[in-house]
Coordinates of C-alpha atoms in Angstrom, one line a residue:
Chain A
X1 CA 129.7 97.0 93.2
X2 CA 125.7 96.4 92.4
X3 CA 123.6 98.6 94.2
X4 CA 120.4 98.2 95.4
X5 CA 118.3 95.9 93.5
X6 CA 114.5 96.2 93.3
X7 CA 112.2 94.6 91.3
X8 CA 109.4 94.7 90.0
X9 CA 109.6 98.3 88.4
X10 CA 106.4 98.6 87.9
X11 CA 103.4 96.9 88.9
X12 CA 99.6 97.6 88.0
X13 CA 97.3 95.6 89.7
X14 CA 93.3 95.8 90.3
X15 CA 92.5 96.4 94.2
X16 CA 91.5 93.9 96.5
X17 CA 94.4 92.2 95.1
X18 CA 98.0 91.5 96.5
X19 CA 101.1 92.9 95.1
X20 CA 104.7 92.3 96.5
X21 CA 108.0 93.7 96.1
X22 CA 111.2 92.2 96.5
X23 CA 115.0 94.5 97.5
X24 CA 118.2 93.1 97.0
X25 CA 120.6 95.4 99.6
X26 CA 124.5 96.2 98.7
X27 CA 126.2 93.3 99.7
X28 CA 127.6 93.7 103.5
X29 CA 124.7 96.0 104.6
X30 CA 123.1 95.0 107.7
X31 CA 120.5 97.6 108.0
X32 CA 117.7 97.5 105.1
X33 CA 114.3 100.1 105.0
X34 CA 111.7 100.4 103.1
X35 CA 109.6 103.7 102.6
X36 CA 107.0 104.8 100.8
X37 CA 107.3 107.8 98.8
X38 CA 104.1 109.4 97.3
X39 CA 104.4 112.0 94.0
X40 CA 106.7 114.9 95.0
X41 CA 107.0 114.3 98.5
X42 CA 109.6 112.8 100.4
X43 CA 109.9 109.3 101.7
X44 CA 107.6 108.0 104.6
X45 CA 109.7 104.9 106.3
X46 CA 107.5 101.6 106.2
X47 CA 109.8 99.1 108.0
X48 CA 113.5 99.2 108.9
X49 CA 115.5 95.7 109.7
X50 CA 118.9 95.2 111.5
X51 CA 119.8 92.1 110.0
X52 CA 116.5 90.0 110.4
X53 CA 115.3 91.4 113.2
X54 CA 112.4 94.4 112.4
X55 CA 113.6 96.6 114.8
X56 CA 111.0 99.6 113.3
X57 CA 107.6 98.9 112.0
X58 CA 105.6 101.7 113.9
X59 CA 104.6 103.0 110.8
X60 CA 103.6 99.6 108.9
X61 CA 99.7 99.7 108.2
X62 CA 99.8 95.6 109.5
X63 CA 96.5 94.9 108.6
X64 CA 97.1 94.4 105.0
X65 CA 100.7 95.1 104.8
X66 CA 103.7 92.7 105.6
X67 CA 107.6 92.2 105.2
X68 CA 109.9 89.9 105.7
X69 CA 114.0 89.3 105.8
X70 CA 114.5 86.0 106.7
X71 CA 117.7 85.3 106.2
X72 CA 119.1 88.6 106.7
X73 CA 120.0 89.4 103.3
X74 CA 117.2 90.1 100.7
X75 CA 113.8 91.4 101.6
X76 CA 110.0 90.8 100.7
X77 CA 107.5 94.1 101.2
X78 CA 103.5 92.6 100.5
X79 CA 100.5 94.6 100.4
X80 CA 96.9 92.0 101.1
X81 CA 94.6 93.5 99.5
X82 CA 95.6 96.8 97.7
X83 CA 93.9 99.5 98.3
X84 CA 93.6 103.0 95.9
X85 CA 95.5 105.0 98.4
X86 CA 98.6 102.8 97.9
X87 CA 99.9 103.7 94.8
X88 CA 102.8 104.9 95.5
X89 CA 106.8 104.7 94.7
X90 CA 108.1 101.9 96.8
X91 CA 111.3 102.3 98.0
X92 CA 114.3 100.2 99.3
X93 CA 117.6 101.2 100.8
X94 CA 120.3 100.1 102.8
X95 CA 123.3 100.8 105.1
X96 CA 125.9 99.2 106.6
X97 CA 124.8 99.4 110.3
X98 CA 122.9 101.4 112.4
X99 CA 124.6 104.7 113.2
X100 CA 126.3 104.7 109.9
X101 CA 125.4 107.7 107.6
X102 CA 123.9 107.7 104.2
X103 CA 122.0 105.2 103.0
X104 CA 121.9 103.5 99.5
X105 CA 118.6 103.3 97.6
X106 CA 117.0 101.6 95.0
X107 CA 115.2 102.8 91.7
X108 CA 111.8 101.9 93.4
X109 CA 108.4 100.1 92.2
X110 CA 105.5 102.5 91.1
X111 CA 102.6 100.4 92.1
X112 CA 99.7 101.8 90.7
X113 CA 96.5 100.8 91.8
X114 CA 93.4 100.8 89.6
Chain B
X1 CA 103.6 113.1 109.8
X2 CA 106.9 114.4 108.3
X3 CA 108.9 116.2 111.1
X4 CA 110.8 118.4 108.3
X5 CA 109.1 121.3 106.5
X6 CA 110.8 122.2 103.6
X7 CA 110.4 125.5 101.2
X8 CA 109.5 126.2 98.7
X9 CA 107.3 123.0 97.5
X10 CA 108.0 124.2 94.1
X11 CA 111.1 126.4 91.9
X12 CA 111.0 127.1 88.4
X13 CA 114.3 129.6 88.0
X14 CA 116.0 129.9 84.7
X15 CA 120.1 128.3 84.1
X16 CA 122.8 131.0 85.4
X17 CA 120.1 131.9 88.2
X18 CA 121.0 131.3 92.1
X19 CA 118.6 129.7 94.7
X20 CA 117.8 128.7 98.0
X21 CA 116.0 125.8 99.5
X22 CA 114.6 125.6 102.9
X23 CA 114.8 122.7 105.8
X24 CA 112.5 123.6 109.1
X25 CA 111.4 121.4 112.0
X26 CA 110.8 122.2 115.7
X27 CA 113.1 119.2 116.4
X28 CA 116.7 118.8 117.2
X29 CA 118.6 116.8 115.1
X30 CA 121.9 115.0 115.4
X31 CA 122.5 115.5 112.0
X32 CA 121.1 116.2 108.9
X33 CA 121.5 114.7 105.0
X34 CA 120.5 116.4 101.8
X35 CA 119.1 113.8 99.2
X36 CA 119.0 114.6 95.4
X37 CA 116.2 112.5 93.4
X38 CA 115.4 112.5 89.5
X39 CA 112.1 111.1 88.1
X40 CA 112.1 107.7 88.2
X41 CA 115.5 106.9 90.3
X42 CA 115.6 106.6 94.0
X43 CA 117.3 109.4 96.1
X44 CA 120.9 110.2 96.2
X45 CA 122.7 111.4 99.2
X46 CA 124.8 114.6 98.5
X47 CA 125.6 115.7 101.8
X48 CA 125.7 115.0 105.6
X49 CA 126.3 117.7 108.1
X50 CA 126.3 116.9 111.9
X51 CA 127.4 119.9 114.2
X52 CA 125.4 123.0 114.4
X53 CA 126.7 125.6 112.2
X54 CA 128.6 123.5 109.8
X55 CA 129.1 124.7 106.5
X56 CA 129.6 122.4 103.4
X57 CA 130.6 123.4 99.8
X58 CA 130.1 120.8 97.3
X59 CA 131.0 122.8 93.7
X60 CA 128.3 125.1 93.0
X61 CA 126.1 123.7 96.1
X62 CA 126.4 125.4 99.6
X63 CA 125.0 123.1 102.6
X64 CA 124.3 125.6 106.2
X65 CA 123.1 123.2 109.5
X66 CA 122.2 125.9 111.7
X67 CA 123.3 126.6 115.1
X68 CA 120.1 124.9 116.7
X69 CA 120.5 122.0 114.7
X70 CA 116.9 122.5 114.0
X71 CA 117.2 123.6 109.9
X72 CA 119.1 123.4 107.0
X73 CA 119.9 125.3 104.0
X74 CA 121.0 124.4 100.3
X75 CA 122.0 127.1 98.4
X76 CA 123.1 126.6 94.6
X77 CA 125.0 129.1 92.4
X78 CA 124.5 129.6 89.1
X79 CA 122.0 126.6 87.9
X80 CA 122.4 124.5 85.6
X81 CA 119.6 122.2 84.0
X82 CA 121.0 119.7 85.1
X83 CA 120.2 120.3 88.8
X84 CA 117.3 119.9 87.7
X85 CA 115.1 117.3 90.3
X86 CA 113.5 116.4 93.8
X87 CA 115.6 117.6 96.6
X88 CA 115.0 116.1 100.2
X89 CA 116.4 117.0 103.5
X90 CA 116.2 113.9 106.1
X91 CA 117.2 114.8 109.7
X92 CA 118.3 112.4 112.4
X93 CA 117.4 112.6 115.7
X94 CA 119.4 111.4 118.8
X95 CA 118.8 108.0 120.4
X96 CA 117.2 106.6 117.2
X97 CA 120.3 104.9 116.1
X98 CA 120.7 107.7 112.5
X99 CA 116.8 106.6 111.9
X100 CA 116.7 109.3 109.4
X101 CA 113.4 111.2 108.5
X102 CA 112.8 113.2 105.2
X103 CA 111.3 116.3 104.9
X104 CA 108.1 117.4 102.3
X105 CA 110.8 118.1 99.2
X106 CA 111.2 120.8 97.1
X107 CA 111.0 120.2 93.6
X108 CA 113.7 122.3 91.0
X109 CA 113.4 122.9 87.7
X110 CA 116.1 125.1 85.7
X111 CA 115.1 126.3 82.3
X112 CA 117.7 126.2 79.7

């Protein structure tokens, strides 16, 4: 079974300009997050989806970030414009439902901004 | 924010040695994951523990909820360099569906 799929890697880009990230889930898995997770420290949640639906942005800094899941399956994280303080390890993971333990992650993108 | 406090930040012990890390919030959780991440890789799940007091043994790794449900333990026996990595503790609290949130890490490294 493939796990979940992020991509780019890595990603260097100049700020002021926009950057997105694209997650694959496990196949089956309603529930998909994405966090933030800066060096050494543990993950900050972003965004979490039940199916399409955002059902968690709280933390989402919406004024240059955005996300999407249209059909319920893969999932688009954007930043517009980067700024220094987002470089970061961009994380993706996924469970089967809400309520379910354990979730699945990805490898991540390091997004450094210069 | 991060609701979980985790100690130490940092461990540097040598192979053969024993260890414990540290999970401390002032909230109750419904239960409580511990998370093993190596540079460069996402976080994998090693453990979930969901009623207070529950002890899990997982080879040389011993996993303590407390009684509270407020902290957690992970003790390891006898490192290896291969333990070696980022270890996270997430907690979930009630009513927000397992919305798990991570704790501030504790980064291991075991000398050969």
């Amino acid at each position: 079974e493939a796990g979940v799929v992020q991509s780019p890697r890595y990603k260097i880009i100049e700020k002021k300009q926009p950057v997105a990230f694209w997650c694959n889930p496990i196949s089956g898995h309603n529930t998909l997050y994405w966090y933030r997770q800066n060096l050494g420290q543990g993950p900050e949640l972003l965004i979490r989806y039940e199916n399409e639906e955002a059902v968690d942005d709280s933390q989402l800094p919406k004024d240059r970030f955005s996300a999407e899941r249209l059909k319920g399956v893969d999932s688009t994280l954007k930043i517009q414009p980067a700024e220094l303080g987002d470089s970061a390890v961009y994380l993706c993971a996924s469970s089967p439902r809400t309520g379910s333990y354990g979730y699945t992650f990805g490898s991540g993108t390091r997004l450094t901004v210069v | 924010t991060q609701l979980l406090e985790q100690s130490p930040q940092f461990l540097s012990i040598q192979e053969g040695e024993n260890l414990t890390v540290y999970c401390n919030s002032s909230s109750v959780f419904s239960s409580l994951q511990w998370y093993r991440q190596e540079p460069g890789e996402g976080p994998v799940l090693l453990v979930t523990v969901v009623t207070g007091g529950e002890v899990k043994k997982l080879k040389r790794l011993t996993f303590q909820f407390g009684d509270a449900r407020k902290d957690s333990s992970l003790h390891i026996t006898a490192a290896q360099p291969g333990d070696t990595g980022l270890y996270l503790c997430a907690g979930a609290r009630a009513g927000t569906g397992n919305q798990f949130y991570f704790g501030t890490g504790t980064s291991l490294t075991v000398i050969p």
